[in-house]
PDB file of C-alpha atoms in Angstrom:
ATOM      1  CA  MET A   1      18.919   2.775   8.207  1.00 74.00           C
ATOM      2  CA  ASN A   2      17.904  -0.161  10.360  1.00 76.00           C
ATOM      3  CA  ILE A   3      14.258  -1.013  11.023  1.00 70.00           C
ATOM      4  CA  THR A   4      12.865  -3.268  13.712  1.00 65.00           C
ATOM      5  CA  GLY A   5       9.179  -3.959  14.117  1.00 54.00           C
ATOM      6  CA  GLY A   6       6.620  -5.942  15.984  1.00 49.00           C
ATOM      7  CA  GLU A   7       8.234  -5.738  19.424  1.00 46.00           C
ATOM      8  CA  HIS A   8       4.843  -4.651  20.781  1.00 48.00           C
ATOM      9  CA  GLN A   9       2.254  -6.154  18.494  1.00 53.00           C
ATOM     10  CA  ASP A  10      -1.426  -6.859  19.167  1.00 52.00           C
ATOM     11  CA  SER A  11      -4.374  -7.305  16.837  1.00 52.00           C
ATOM     12  CA  SER A  12      -6.382  -4.677  18.706  1.00 59.00           C
ATOM     13  CA  SER A  13      -3.737  -2.110  19.662  1.00 66.00           C
ATOM     14  CA  GLY A  14      -1.462  -2.042  16.618  1.00 76.00           C
ATOM     15  CA  THR A  15       2.294  -2.301  16.107  1.00 85.00           C
ATOM     16  CA  ALA A  16       5.376  -0.290  17.059  1.00 90.00           C
ATOM     17  CA  VAL A  17       8.233   0.065  14.545  1.00 93.00           C
ATOM     18  CA  THR A  18      11.653   1.428  15.537  1.00 95.00           C
ATOM     19  CA  PHE A  19      14.054   3.234  13.185  1.00 95.00           C
ATOM     20  CA  SER A  20      17.801   3.506  13.909  1.00 95.00           C
ATOM     21  CA  LEU A  21      19.787   6.075  11.900  1.00 95.00           C
ATOM     22  CA  GLU A  22      23.579   6.219  11.846  1.00 92.00           C
ATOM     23  CA  GLY A  23      25.936   9.103  11.123  1.00 88.00           C
ATOM     24  CA  ARG A  24      24.282  11.684   8.879  1.00 88.00           C
ATOM     25  CA  GLU A  25      21.573   9.366   7.540  1.00 93.00           C
ATOM     26  CA  LEU A  26      18.378  11.232   6.689  1.00 95.00           C
ATOM     27  CA  VAL A  27      14.840   9.900   6.433  1.00 95.00           C
ATOM     28  CA  HIS A  28      11.676  11.816   5.556  1.00 94.00           C
ATOM     29  CA  VAL A  29       8.612  10.691   7.546  1.00 95.00           C
ATOM     30  CA  LEU A  30       5.261  11.676   6.041  1.00 92.00           C
ATOM     31  CA  HIS A  31       3.257  10.801   9.168  1.00 92.00           C
ATOM     32  CA  PRO A  32       5.354  12.420  11.934  1.00 93.00           C
ATOM     33  CA  GLN A  33       2.370  12.477  14.316  1.00 93.00           C
ATOM     34  CA  GLN A  34       2.853   8.695  14.653  1.00 94.00           C
ATOM     35  CA  ILE A  35       6.263   9.139  16.327  1.00 96.00           C
ATOM     36  CA  ILE A  36       5.810   8.196  19.988  1.00 96.00           C
ATOM     37  CA  ALA A  37       9.433   8.002  21.202  1.00 97.00           C
ATOM     38  CA  TYR A  38      12.716   9.614  20.139  1.00 97.00           C
ATOM     39  CA  ARG A  39      16.308   9.270  21.331  1.00 97.00           C
ATOM     40  CA  GLY A  40      18.928  11.678  20.002  1.00 96.00           C
ATOM     41  CA  PRO A  41      19.770  15.374  19.827  1.00 96.00           C
ATOM     42  CA  SER A  42      16.786  17.709  19.656  1.00 96.00           C
ATOM     43  CA  SER A  43      18.178  19.136  16.416  1.00 95.00           C
ATOM     44  CA  GLY A  44      17.906  15.677  14.831  1.00 96.00           C
ATOM     45  CA  ARG A  45      14.225  16.264  14.068  1.00 96.00           C
ATOM     46  CA  SER A  46      13.089  19.061  11.777  1.00 95.00           C
ATOM     47  CA  ASP A  47       9.433  19.311  10.723  1.00 93.00           C
ATOM     48  CA  LYS A  48       8.450  21.337   7.675  1.00 90.00           C
ATOM     49  CA  LEU A  49       5.553  21.999   5.364  1.00 85.00           C
ATOM     50  CA  MET A  50       5.156  19.572   2.499  1.00 76.00           C
ATOM     51  CA  ASN A  51       5.230  20.970  -0.996  1.00 70.00           C
ATOM     52  CA  ILE A  52       1.921  21.578  -2.777  1.00 57.00           C
ATOM     53  CA  LYS A  53       1.955  18.176  -4.487  1.00 63.00           C
ATOM     54  CA  GLY A  54       2.591  16.386  -1.206  1.00 60.00           C
ATOM     55  CA  ILE A  55      -0.181  18.271   0.577  1.00 59.00           C
ATOM     56  CA  TYR A  56      -2.629  17.364  -2.181  1.00 53.00           C
ATOM     57  CA  ARG A  57      -1.629  13.685  -2.356  1.00 60.00           C
ATOM     58  CA  LYS A  58      -1.420  13.001   1.386  1.00 62.00           C
ATOM     59  CA  ARG A  59      -4.093  15.464   2.548  1.00 62.00           C
ATOM     60  CA  LYS A  60      -1.551  16.470   5.199  1.00 67.00           C
ATOM     61  CA  LEU A  61       0.539  19.598   5.811  1.00 78.00           C
ATOM     62  CA  ILE A  62       3.609  18.499   7.775  1.00 86.00           C
ATOM     63  CA  GLN A  63       6.420  16.011   7.226  1.00 91.00           C
ATOM     64  CA  GLY A  64       9.231  15.213   9.661  1.00 94.00           C
ATOM     65  CA  ASP A  65      12.898  14.982   8.624  1.00 95.00           C
ATOM     66  CA  PHE A  66      15.077  12.885  10.961  1.00 97.00           C
ATOM     67  CA  THR A  67      18.881  13.001  10.810  1.00 96.00           C
ATOM     68  CA  GLY A  68      21.151  10.468  12.508  1.00 93.00           C
ATOM     69  CA  PRO A  69      22.511   9.450  14.814  1.00 95.00           C
ATOM     70  CA  CYS A  70      19.115   8.921  16.411  1.00 96.00           C
ATOM     71  CA  ARG A  71      16.498   6.316  17.191  1.00 96.00           C
ATOM     72  CA  PHE A  72      12.727   6.758  17.085  1.00 96.00           C
ATOM     73  CA  THR A  73       9.604   4.632  17.296  1.00 96.00           C
ATOM     74  CA  ALA A  74       6.453   4.994  15.213  1.00 95.00           C
ATOM     75  CA  ALA A  75       3.043   3.579  16.172  1.00 94.00           C
ATOM     76  CA  LEU A  76       1.014   1.888  13.440  1.00 91.00           C
ATOM     77  CA  PRO A  77      -2.775   1.359  13.551  1.00 87.00           C
ATOM     78  CA  PRO A  78      -4.271  -2.095  14.153  1.00 85.00           C
ATOM     79  CA  GLY A  79      -4.067  -4.278  11.071  1.00 81.00           C
ATOM     80  CA  PHE A  80      -1.302  -2.200   9.421  1.00 87.00           C
ATOM     81  CA  SER A  81       2.359  -3.023   8.861  1.00 87.00           C
ATOM     82  CA  LEU A  82       5.397  -1.251   7.434  1.00 91.00           C
ATOM     83  CA  LYS A  83       7.162  -2.788   4.443  1.00 89.00           C
ATOM     84  CA  MET A  84      10.640  -1.435   3.695  1.00 91.00           C
ATOM     85  CA  ILE A  85      11.754  -1.716   0.063  1.00 90.00           C
ATOM     86  CA  THR A  86      15.274  -1.056  -1.230  1.00 90.00           C
ATOM     87  CA  LEU A  87      15.293   0.725  -4.590  1.00 88.00           C
ATOM     88  CA  GLU A  88      18.028   1.081  -7.169  1.00 82.00           C
ATOM     89  CA  ASP A  89      18.161   3.283 -10.245  1.00 77.00           C
ATOM     90  CA  GLY A  90      16.107   1.783 -13.050  1.00 74.00           C
ATOM     91  CA  SER A  91      13.096   0.639 -11.001  1.00 82.00           C
ATOM     92  CA  ASP A  92       9.903   1.099 -13.027  1.00 86.00           C
ATOM     93  CA  LEU A  93       7.305   0.378 -10.320  1.00 91.00           C
ATOM     94  CA  LEU A  94       4.387   2.806 -10.020  1.00 92.00           C
ATOM     95  CA  TYR A  95       3.087   3.433  -6.487  1.00 92.00           C
ATOM     96  CA  ASP A  96       0.046   5.007  -4.879  1.00 86.00           C
ATOM     97  CA  PHE A  97       1.319   7.954  -2.817  1.00 85.00           C
ATOM     98  CA  LYS A  98      -1.130   7.230   0.025  1.00 85.00           C
ATOM     99  CA  HIS A  99       0.863   4.086   0.952  1.00 89.00           C
ATOM    100  CA  LEU A 100       4.144   5.995   1.411  1.00 91.00           C
ATOM    101  CA  PHE A 101       5.143   6.319   5.077  1.00 93.00           C
ATOM    102  CA  CYS A 102       8.787   7.361   4.719  1.00 94.00           C
ATOM    103  CA  TYR A 103      11.713   7.515   2.312  1.00 93.00           C
ATOM    104  CA  SER A 104      15.458   7.982   2.671  1.00 93.00           C
ATOM    105  CA  SER A 105      17.691  10.647   1.170  1.00 90.00           C
ATOM    106  CA  GLY A 106      18.742   9.773  -2.347  1.00 88.00           C
ATOM    107  CA  ILE A 107      15.175   8.916  -3.357  1.00 91.00           C
ATOM    108  CA  HIS A 108      13.332  11.282  -5.671  1.00 88.00           C
ATOM    109  CA  MET A 109       9.690  11.143  -6.735  1.00 86.00           C
ATOM    110  CA  LYS A 110       8.299  11.659 -10.210  1.00 86.00           C
ATOM    111  CA  THR A 111       4.635  12.058 -11.101  1.00 84.00           C
ATOM    112  CA  LYS A 112       3.412   9.772 -13.877  1.00 85.00           C
ATOM    113  CA  VAL A 113       0.116  10.632 -15.562  1.00 82.00           C
ATOM    114  CA  LEU A 114      -1.794   7.447 -16.380  1.00 83.00           C
ATOM    115  CA  SER A 115      -3.434   6.633 -19.672  1.00 80.00           C
ATOM    116  CA  MET A 116      -7.171   7.318 -19.847  1.00 80.00           C
ATOM    117  CA  LYS A 117      -7.910   3.575 -19.698  1.00 79.00           C
ATOM    118  CA  ASN A 118      -5.781   3.082 -16.592  1.00 78.00           C
ATOM    119  CA  MET A 119      -7.337   6.167 -14.994  1.00 80.00           C
ATOM    120  CA  LEU A 120     -10.735   4.513 -15.320  1.00 76.00           C
ATOM    121  CA  PHE A 121      -9.434   1.181 -14.023  1.00 75.00           C
ATOM    122  CA  THR A 122      -7.458   2.494 -11.038  1.00 78.00           C
ATOM    123  CA  ARG A 123      -9.691   5.521 -10.284  1.00 75.00           C
ATOM    124  CA  ASP A 124      -6.522   7.593 -10.065  1.00 78.00           C
ATOM    125  CA  ALA A 125      -5.068  10.102 -12.503  1.00 77.00           C
ATOM    126  CA  VAL A 126      -1.425   9.859 -11.395  1.00 81.00           C
ATOM    127  CA  LYS A 127       0.957   7.410  -9.781  1.00 87.00           C
ATOM    128  CA  ILE A 128       4.365   7.971  -8.233  1.00 88.00           C
ATOM    129  CA  LYS A 129       7.580   6.594  -9.705  1.00 90.00           C
ATOM    130  CA  PHE A 130      10.722   6.712  -7.580  1.00 90.00           C
ATOM    131  CA  ALA A 131      14.183   7.493  -8.919  1.00 88.00           C
ATOM    132  CA  GLY A 132      17.576   7.190  -7.254  1.00 89.00           C
ATOM    133  CA  SER A 133      18.869   4.710  -4.681  1.00 89.00           C
ATOM    134  CA  GLY A 134      17.686   4.213  -1.120  1.00 91.00           C
ATOM    135  CA  GLN A 135      14.750   2.869   0.850  1.00 92.00           C
ATOM    136  CA  ILE A 136      11.045   3.586   1.013  1.00 93.00           C
ATOM    137  CA  GLY A 137       8.584   2.484   3.693  1.00 93.00           C
ATOM    138  CA  LEU A 138       5.090   1.449   2.613  1.00 92.00           C
ATOM    139  CA  LEU A 139       2.165   1.432   5.038  1.00 90.00           C
ATOM    140  CA  THR A 140      -0.009  -1.563   4.177  1.00 89.00           C
ATOM    141  CA  GLN A 141      -2.933  -3.559   5.502  1.00 84.00           C
ATOM    142  CA  GLY A 142      -1.569  -6.951   6.483  1.00 79.00           C
ATOM    143  CA  ILE A 143       1.463  -8.563   4.917  1.00 83.00           C
ATOM    144  CA  VAL A 144       2.835  -7.587   1.504  1.00 87.00           C
ATOM    145  CA  CYS A 145       3.059 -10.222  -1.235  1.00 90.00           C
ATOM    146  CA  GLN A 146       4.740 -10.062  -4.614  1.00 90.00           C
ATOM    147  CA  GLU A 147       4.406 -11.987  -7.861  1.00 95.00           C
ATOM    148  CA  VAL A 148       6.423 -11.910 -11.076  1.00 95.00           C
ATOM    149  CA  LEU A 149       4.482 -10.915 -14.191  1.00 96.00           C
ATOM    150  CA  HIS A 150       4.606 -12.923 -17.422  1.00 96.00           C
ATOM    151  CA  PRO A 151       4.492 -11.304 -20.886  1.00 95.00           C
ATOM    152  CA  THR A 152       1.555 -13.443 -22.047  1.00 95.00           C
ATOM    153  CA  GLU A 153       0.236 -15.506 -19.105  1.00 96.00           C
ATOM    154  CA  PRO A 154      -2.110 -13.208 -17.128  1.00 96.00           C
ATOM    155  CA  LEU A 155      -2.028 -12.713 -13.374  1.00 97.00           C
ATOM    156  CA  TYR A 156      -5.330 -11.782 -11.667  1.00 96.00           C
ATOM    157  CA  ILE A 157      -5.085  -9.636  -8.518  1.00 94.00           C
ATOM    158  CA  ASP A 158      -7.893  -8.067  -6.496  1.00 92.00           C
ATOM    159  CA  ALA A 159      -7.965  -4.433  -7.611  1.00 89.00           C
ATOM    160  CA  ARG A 160      -8.245  -3.150  -4.027  1.00 87.00           C
ATOM    161  CA  SER A 161      -5.113  -5.027  -2.942  1.00 90.00           C
ATOM    162  CA  VAL A 162      -2.596  -3.723  -5.504  1.00 91.00           C
ATOM    163  CA  ILE A 163       0.130  -1.487  -4.039  1.00 91.00           C
ATOM    164  CA  ALA A 164       2.563  -1.145  -6.951  1.00 92.00           C
ATOM    165  CA  TYR A 165       2.958  -2.472 -10.474  1.00 93.00           C
ATOM    166  CA  PRO A 166       5.487  -2.008 -13.307  1.00 92.00           C
ATOM    167  CA  GLU A 167       5.002   0.949 -15.624  1.00 90.00           C
ATOM    168  CA  ASN A 168       5.162  -1.412 -18.621  1.00 89.00           C
ATOM    169  CA  ALA A 169       2.360  -3.673 -17.309  1.00 92.00           C
ATOM    170  CA  SER A 170      -0.824  -4.137 -19.304  1.00 92.00           C
ATOM    171  CA  LEU A 171      -3.967  -3.815 -17.159  1.00 92.00           C
ATOM    172  CA  GLU A 172      -7.538  -4.944 -17.708  1.00 91.00           C
ATOM    173  CA  LEU A 173     -10.345  -4.718 -15.150  1.00 91.00           C
ATOM    174  CA  THR A 174     -12.200  -8.027 -15.082  1.00 92.00           C
ATOM    175  CA  VAL A 175     -13.383 -11.070 -13.126  1.00 92.00           C
ATOM    176  CA  TYR A 176     -12.542 -14.696 -13.832  1.00 92.00           C
ATOM    177  CA  GLY A 177     -13.835 -18.219 -13.315  1.00 90.00           C
ATOM    178  CA  ASN A 178     -17.308 -19.564 -14.023  1.00 90.00           C
ATOM    179  CA  ASN A 179     -20.523 -17.579 -13.546  1.00 87.00           C
ATOM    180  CA  LEU A 180     -20.843 -18.365  -9.846  1.00 84.00           C
ATOM    181  CA  ALA A 181     -17.205 -17.480  -9.155  1.00 84.00           C
ATOM    182  CA  SER A 182     -17.340 -14.201 -11.089  1.00 83.00           C
ATOM    183  CA  GLN A 183     -20.511 -13.124  -9.255  1.00 81.00           C
ATOM    184  CA  HIS A 184     -18.877 -13.512  -5.847  1.00 77.00           C
ATOM    185  CA  MET A 185     -15.586 -11.691  -6.302  1.00 84.00           C
ATOM    186  CA  ASN A 186     -14.369  -8.123  -6.461  1.00 85.00           C
ATOM    187  CA  TYR A 187     -13.048  -6.743  -9.710  1.00 89.00           C
ATOM    188  CA  HIS A 188      -9.507  -7.906 -10.452  1.00 93.00           C
ATOM    189  CA  PHE A 189      -6.665  -6.471 -12.476  1.00 93.00           C
ATOM    190  CA  LYS A 190      -5.662  -8.846 -15.265  1.00 95.00           C
ATOM    191  CA  MET A 191      -1.943  -8.092 -15.639  1.00 96.00           C
ATOM    192  CA  THR A 192       0.715  -9.085 -18.121  1.00 96.00           C
ATOM    193  CA  GLY A 193       4.194  -7.656 -18.649  1.00 95.00           C
ATOM    194  CA  LYS A 194       7.638  -7.807 -17.036  1.00 93.00           C
ATOM    195  CA  GLY A 195       8.733  -7.193 -13.464  1.00 92.00           C
ATOM    196  CA  THR A 196       6.977  -7.732 -10.147  1.00 92.00           C
ATOM    197  CA  VAL A 197       3.686  -6.523  -8.708  1.00 94.00           C
ATOM    198  CA  LEU A 198       3.158  -5.836  -4.985  1.00 93.00           C
ATOM    199  CA  PHE A 199      -0.171  -6.401  -3.236  1.00 92.00           C
ATOM    200  CA  GLN A 200      -1.480  -6.473   0.332  1.00 90.00           C
ATOM    201  CA  ALA A 201      -3.458  -9.197   2.082  1.00 83.00           C
ATOM    202  CA  GLY A 202      -5.216  -7.222   4.818  1.00 72.00           C
ATOM    203  CA  GLU A 203      -8.556  -6.829   3.038  1.00 61.00           C
ATOM    204  CA  TYR A 204      -8.994 -10.588   2.841  1.00 55.00           C
ATOM    205  CA  ASN A 205      -7.960 -11.067   6.475  1.00 53.00           C
ATOM    206  CA  ARG A 206     -10.869  -8.895   7.611  1.00 57.00           C
ATOM    207  CA  ARG A 207     -13.269 -10.681   5.276  1.00 59.00           C
ATOM    208  CA  LEU A 208     -12.381 -14.111   6.654  1.00 57.00           C
ATOM    209  CA  ALA A 209     -12.751 -12.812  10.210  1.00 59.00           C
ATOM    210  CA  GLN A 210     -16.237 -11.590   9.350  1.00 59.00           C
ATOM    211  CA  ASP A 211     -17.131 -14.952   7.810  1.00 59.00           C
ATOM    212  CA  LEU A 212     -16.033 -16.722  10.982  1.00 58.00           C
ATOM    213  CA  ASP A 213     -18.220 -14.522  13.186  1.00 59.00           C
ATOM    214  CA  ASP A 214     -21.423 -16.103  14.416  1.00 49.00           C
ATOM    215  CA  GLU A 215     -24.265 -15.115  12.069  1.00 54.00           C
ATOM    216  CA  GLY A 216     -27.537 -16.572  10.840  1.00 53.00           C
ATOM    217  CA  VAL A 217     -27.459 -19.489   8.406  1.00 52.00           C
ATOM    218  CA  ILE A 218     -30.105 -17.879   6.170  1.00 57.00           C
ATOM    219  CA  LYS A 219     -28.137 -14.627   5.889  1.00 61.00           C
ATOM    220  CA  ARG A 220     -24.970 -16.508   5.010  1.00 57.00           C
ATOM    221  CA  PHE A 221     -26.848 -18.657   2.458  1.00 55.00           C
ATOM    222  CA  LEU A 222     -28.335 -15.582   0.762  1.00 59.00           C
ATOM    223  CA  ARG A 223     -24.950 -13.887   0.612  1.00 60.00           C
ATOM    224  CA  GLU A 224     -23.383 -16.917  -1.052  1.00 60.00           C
ATOM    225  CA  ALA A 225     -26.262 -18.042  -3.285  1.00 61.00           C
ATOM    226  CA  LEU A 226     -27.623 -14.778  -4.704  1.00 63.00           C
ATOM    227  CA  PRO A 227     -25.752 -12.999  -7.534  1.00 62.00           C
ATOM    228  CA  PHE A 228     -23.689 -10.235  -5.952  1.00 58.00           C
ATOM    229  CA  GLY A 229     -25.097 -11.201  -2.551  1.00 57.00           C
ATOM    230  CA  GLY A 230     -21.784 -10.430  -0.887  1.00 55.00           C
ATOM    231  CA  VAL A 231     -22.097  -6.845  -2.095  1.00 51.00           C
ATOM    232  CA  PHE A 232     -25.675  -6.122  -1.111  1.00 52.00           C
ATOM    233  CA  ILE A 233     -26.136  -8.303   1.999  1.00 57.00           C
ATOM    234  CA  LYS A 234     -23.935  -7.179   4.876  1.00 56.00           C
TER     235      LYS A 234
END
């Protein structure tokens, strides 16, 4: 499966991503309503109802199955991008199902129930762990970054930006820095363990754009100077 993206990209209108499937390649698209162009035999697309778990997780009813040879283009909303990740057997990353845009044949999903502590931290009862070999496409806000975890040296990541983390990772919900720093940041995950963690940068892109907008000096001063001013003063 070959993916090309960004041929028609604009900050206000979004991005178009094109998929090319060869032979009998099969990809499951969980947002088929985003397909705006298709080239191939009519029988190459087959929509069907998701299973009960998929309907609950995605809050959607229909998924589209595309079989090669064919070529189709999906439209992404402004500020979003598609990150394709190649998986092999043995991957222990846990994902949030809402980020999943598509996955190839050979990939299977398993539901992992989180510990009570991690449920409270992530505000989610389950995560998805993929098994098998193939590719998955993640819909993210902005670019996707990754960092390698260390068994003892903690990595702090904005809790709202985390896309996937290793099943073995140890998580704590916290802030860091001195008093002024900790009062002006979102909660972060303090992570240790082995493997890599994936996170998205889009939330911070929007924040910087807002900061650069013309606004009153007093309002900006109050947001920066008062404890939790960034939360209460919009």
